[in-house]
Coordinates of C-alpha atoms in Angstrom, one line a residue:
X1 CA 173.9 113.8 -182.9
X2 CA 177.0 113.2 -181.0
X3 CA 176.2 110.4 -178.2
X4 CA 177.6 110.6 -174.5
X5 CA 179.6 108.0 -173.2
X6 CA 180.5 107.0 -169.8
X7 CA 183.3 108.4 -168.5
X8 CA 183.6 108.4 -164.9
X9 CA 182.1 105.8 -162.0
X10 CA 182.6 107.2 -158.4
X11 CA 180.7 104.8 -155.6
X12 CA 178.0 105.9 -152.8
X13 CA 179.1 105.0 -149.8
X14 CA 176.7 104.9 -146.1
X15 CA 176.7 107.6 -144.0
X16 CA 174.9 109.7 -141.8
X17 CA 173.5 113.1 -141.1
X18 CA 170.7 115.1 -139.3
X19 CA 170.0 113.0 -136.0
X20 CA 171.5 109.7 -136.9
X21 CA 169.6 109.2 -140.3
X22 CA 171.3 106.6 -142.3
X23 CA 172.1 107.7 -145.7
X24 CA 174.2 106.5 -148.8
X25 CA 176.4 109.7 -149.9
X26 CA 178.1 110.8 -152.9
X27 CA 180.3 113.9 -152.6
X28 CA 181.5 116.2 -155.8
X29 CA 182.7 119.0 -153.8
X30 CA 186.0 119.3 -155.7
X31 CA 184.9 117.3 -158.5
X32 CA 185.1 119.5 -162.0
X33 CA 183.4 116.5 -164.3
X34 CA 180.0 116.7 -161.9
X35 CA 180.0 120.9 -161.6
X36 CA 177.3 122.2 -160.9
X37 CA 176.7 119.6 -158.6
X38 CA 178.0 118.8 -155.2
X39 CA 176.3 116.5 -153.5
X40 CA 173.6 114.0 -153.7
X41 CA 172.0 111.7 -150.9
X42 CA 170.0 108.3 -150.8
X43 CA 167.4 108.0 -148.1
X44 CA 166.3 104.7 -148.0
X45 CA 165.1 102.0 -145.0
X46 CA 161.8 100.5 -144.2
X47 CA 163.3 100.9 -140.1
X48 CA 162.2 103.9 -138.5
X49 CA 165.5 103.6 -136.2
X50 CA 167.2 104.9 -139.2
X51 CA 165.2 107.4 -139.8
X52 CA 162.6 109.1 -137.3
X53 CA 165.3 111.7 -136.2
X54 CA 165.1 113.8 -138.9
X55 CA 167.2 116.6 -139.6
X56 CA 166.3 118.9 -137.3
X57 CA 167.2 122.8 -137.8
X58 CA 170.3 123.6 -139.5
X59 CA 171.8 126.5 -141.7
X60 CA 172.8 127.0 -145.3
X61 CA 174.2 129.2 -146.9
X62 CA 175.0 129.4 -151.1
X63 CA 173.6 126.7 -152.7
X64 CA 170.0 124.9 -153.6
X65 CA 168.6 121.8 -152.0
X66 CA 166.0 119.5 -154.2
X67 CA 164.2 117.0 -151.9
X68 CA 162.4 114.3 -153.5
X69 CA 160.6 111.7 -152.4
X70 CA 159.8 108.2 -153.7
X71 CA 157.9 106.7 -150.6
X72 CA 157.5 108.6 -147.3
X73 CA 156.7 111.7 -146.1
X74 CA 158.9 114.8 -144.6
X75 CA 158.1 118.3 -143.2
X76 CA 159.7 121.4 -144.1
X77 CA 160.0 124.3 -141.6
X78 CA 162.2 127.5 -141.8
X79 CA 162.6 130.6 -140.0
X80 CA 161.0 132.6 -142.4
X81 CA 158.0 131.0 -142.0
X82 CA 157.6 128.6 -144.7
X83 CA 156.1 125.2 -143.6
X84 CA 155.0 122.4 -146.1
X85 CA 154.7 118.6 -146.2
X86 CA 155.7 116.0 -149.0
X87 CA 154.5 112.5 -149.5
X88 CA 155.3 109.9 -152.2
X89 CA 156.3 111.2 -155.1
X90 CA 156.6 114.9 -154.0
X91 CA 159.4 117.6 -153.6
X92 CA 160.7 120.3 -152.5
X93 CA 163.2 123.0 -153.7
X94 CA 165.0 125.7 -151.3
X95 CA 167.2 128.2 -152.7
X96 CA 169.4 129.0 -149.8
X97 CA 171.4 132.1 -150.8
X98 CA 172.7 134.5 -148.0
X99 CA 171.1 132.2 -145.3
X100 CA 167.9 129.9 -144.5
X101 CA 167.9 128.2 -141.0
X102 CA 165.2 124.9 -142.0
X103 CA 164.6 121.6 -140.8
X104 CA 163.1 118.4 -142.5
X105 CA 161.3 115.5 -140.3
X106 CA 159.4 112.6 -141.1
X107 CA 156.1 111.6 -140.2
X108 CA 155.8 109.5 -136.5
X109 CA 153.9 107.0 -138.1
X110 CA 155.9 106.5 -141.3
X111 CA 157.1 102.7 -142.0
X112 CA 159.2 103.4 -145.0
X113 CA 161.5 106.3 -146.3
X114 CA 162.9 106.6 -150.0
X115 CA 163.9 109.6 -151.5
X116 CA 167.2 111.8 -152.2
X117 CA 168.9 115.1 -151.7
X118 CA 170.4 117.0 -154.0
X119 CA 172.8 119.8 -153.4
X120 CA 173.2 122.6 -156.6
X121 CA 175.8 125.3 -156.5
X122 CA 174.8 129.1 -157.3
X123 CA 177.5 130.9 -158.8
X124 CA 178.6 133.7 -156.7
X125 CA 176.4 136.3 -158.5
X126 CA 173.5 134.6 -156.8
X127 CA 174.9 133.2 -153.3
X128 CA 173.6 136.0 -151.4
X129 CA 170.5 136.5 -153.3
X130 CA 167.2 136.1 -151.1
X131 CA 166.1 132.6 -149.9
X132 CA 163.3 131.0 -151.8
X133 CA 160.9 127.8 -151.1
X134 CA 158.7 125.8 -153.2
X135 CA 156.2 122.3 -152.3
X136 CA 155.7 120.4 -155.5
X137 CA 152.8 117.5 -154.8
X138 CA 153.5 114.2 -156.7
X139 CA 149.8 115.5 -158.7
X140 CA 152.2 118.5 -159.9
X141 CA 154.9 115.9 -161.4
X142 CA 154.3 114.3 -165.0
X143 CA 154.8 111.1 -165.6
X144 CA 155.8 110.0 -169.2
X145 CA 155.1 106.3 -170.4
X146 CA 157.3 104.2 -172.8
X147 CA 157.9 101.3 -173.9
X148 CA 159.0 99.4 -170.5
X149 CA 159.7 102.7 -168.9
X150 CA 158.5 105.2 -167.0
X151 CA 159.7 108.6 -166.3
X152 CA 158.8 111.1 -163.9
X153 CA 159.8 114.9 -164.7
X154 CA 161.2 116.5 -162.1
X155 CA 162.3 119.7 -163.2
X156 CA 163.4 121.3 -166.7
X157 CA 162.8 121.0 -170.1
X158 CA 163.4 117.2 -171.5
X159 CA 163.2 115.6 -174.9
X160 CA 162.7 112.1 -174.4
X161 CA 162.4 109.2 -177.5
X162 CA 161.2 112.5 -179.5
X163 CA 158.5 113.5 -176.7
X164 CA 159.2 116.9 -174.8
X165 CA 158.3 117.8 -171.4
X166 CA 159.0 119.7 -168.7
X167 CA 159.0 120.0 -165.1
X168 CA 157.1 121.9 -162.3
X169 CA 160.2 122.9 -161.3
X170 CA 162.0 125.5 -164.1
X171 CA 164.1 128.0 -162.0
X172 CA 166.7 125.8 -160.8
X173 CA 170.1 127.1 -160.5
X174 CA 172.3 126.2 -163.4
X175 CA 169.6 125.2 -165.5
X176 CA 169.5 121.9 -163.9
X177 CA 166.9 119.1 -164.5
X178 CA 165.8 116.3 -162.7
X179 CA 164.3 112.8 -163.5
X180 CA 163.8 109.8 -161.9
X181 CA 163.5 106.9 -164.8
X182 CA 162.1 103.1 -164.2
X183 CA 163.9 101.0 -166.6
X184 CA 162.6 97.3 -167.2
X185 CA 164.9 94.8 -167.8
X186 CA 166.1 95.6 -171.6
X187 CA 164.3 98.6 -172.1
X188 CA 165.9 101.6 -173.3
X189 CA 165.6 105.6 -173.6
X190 CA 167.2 108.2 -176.0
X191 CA 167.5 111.7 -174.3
X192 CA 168.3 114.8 -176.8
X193 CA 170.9 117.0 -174.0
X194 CA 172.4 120.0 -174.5
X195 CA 175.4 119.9 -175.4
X196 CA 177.2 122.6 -172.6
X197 CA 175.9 120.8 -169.6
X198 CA 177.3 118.2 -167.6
X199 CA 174.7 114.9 -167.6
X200 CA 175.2 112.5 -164.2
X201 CA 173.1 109.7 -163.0
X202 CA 172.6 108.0 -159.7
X203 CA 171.7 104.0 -160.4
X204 CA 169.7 103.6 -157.5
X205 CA 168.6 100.1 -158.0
X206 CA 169.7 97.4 -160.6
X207 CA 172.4 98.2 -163.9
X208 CA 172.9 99.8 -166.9
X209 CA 174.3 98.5 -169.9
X210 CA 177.7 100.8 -169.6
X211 CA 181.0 99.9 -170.5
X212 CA 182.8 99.4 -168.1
X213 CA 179.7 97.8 -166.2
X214 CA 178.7 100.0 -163.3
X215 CA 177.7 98.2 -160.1
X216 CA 174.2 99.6 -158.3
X217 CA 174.5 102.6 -156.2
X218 CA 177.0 104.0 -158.5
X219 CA 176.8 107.6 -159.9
X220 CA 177.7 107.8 -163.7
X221 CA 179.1 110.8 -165.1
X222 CA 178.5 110.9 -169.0
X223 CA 181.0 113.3 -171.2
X224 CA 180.2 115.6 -173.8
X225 CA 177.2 115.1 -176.6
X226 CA 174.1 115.8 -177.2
X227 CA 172.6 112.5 -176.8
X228 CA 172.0 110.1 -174.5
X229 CA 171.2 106.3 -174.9
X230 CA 170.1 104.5 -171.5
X231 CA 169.7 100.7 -171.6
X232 CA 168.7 98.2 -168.7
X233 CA 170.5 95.2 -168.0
X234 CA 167.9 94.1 -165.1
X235 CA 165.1 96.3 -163.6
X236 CA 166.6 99.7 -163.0
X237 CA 165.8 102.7 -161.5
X238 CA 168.0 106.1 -161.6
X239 CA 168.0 109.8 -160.8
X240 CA 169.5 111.6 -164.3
X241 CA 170.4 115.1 -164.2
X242 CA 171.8 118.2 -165.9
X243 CA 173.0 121.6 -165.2
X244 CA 175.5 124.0 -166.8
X245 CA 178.9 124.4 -165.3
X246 CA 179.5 127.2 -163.2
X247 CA 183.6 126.8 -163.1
X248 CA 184.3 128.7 -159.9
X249 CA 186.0 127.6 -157.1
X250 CA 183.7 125.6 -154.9
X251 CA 184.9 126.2 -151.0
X252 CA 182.4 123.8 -148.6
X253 CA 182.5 123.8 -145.2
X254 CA 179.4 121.6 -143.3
X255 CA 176.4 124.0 -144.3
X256 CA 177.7 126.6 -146.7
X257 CA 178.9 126.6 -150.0
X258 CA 180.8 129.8 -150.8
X259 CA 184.3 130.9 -153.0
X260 CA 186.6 131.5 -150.5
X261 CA 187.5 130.7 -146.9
X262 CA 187.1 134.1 -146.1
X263 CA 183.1 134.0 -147.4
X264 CA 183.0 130.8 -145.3
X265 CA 184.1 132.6 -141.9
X266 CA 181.6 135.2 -142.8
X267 CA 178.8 133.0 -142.6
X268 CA 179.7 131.4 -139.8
X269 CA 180.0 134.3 -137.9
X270 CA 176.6 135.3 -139.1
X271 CA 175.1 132.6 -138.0
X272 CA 176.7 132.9 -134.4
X273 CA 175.7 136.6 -133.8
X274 CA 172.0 136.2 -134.6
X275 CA 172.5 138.0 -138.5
X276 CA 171.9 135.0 -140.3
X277 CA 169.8 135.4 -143.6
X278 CA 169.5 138.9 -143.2
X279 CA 169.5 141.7 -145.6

């Protein structure tokens, strides 16, 4: 086994987005070392001020969203009809391909939000494929117990201290898998990974023992092995995922996700005249 080591460190850093919600953002647009993917938010406050705006409806267009949730609740609505609700420990995946026009809102009576948003490219194949929506209840998601750690699988396939396991979610673009791991302080994981994809993680609370130390709210991005040894200075909790790089050129603009400036227009355009998410 050839082990991973930390290469990279890149910073969250607050933002906003939807009606005012307060976030913590990482961006990998044009970021090669995180391909296949481009974005990930933290949503976290126990002030509804921060929250209780929502993102109300908005387009996309050529890439997948994974909503997860660690406390809270939000609602899913698009115009094709799908509706569906998560609560702790839930999530939803939305393949946006040519066009989805959705929204996400929390519950009115909701004192605390924690949860995150990832964004995963489709190679262009697939960006214009038809839209796709699936609710996955927390009941759906297993949850592995180790020594001083817990793990919940997201999506994928895993191998985890010799135990395999794999996620309600299996159809993600790239390949890509999703955990969220609870780290006690000193307690450790070895992941088997394979060896072609990219493996990033989003230390969402406390440290890892990483050299050079990373400081919380970092995301890591580990270079190439097939092996991957997690260790916990203090009580730490992190998203970890994989996926296979696509290696085409990545052109963002707000909402869409295309490969070229020319794709980009189109979509706009669509979405202006009514034709959006069309055949």
């Amino acid at each position: 086994m050839s082990q991973r080591t930390l290469q990279h460190i890149i910073p969250s850093h607050p933002s906003s987005d939807g009606d005012g919600v307060k976030i913590r953002r990482v961006a990998m647009f044009d970021l090669p070392a995180t391909d296949p993917f481009l974005m990930l938010d933290e949503l976290s406050s126990d002030n509804p001020d921060d929250y209780i705006g929502g993102f109300p409806p908005h387009p996309h267009r050529g890439m997948e969203t994974l909503t997860y949730l660690r406390h809270g609740s939000l609602e899913h609505r698009d115009h094709l009809g799908n509706r569906g609700l998560i609560t702790s420990g839930g999530a939803q995946w939305m393949s946006a391909g040519r066009g989805i026009i959705h929204s996400e809102m929390p519950a009115l009576d909701m004192q605390r939000l924690h949860g995150f948003q990832l964004w995963i490219n489709l190679p262009a194949k697939d960006k214009m494929s038809a839209p796709k929506y699936r609710d996955v209840p927390a009941a759906e998601i297993p949850q592995l117990e180790f020594h001083q750690a817990q793990v919940q699988v997201i999506a994928g396939a895993w191998n985890i201290n010799g135990q395999s396991s794999e996620g309600p979610l299996m159809d993600l673009a790239a390949d890509a898998g999703y955990l969220d791991i609870h780290l006690q302080a000193g307690a450790s994981l070895t992941l088997t990974t394979p060896a072609e994809q990219r493996v990033i993680a989003l230390v969402y609370k406390g440290q890892l023992n990483t050299s050079p130390q990373a400081p919380e709210k970092s995301l890591l991005v580990f270079g190439q092995g097939d092996e991957l040894q997690l260790q916990a200075v203090n009580d730490a909790g992190l998203i970890l995922l994989r996926g296979t790089p696509i290696r085409e050129k990545v052109v963002h603009y707000g909402p869409f996700v295309m490969n070229s400036t020319e794709e980009i227009q189109q979509a706009i355009a669509d979405y202006n005249s009514g034709r959006f998410g069309r055949d």
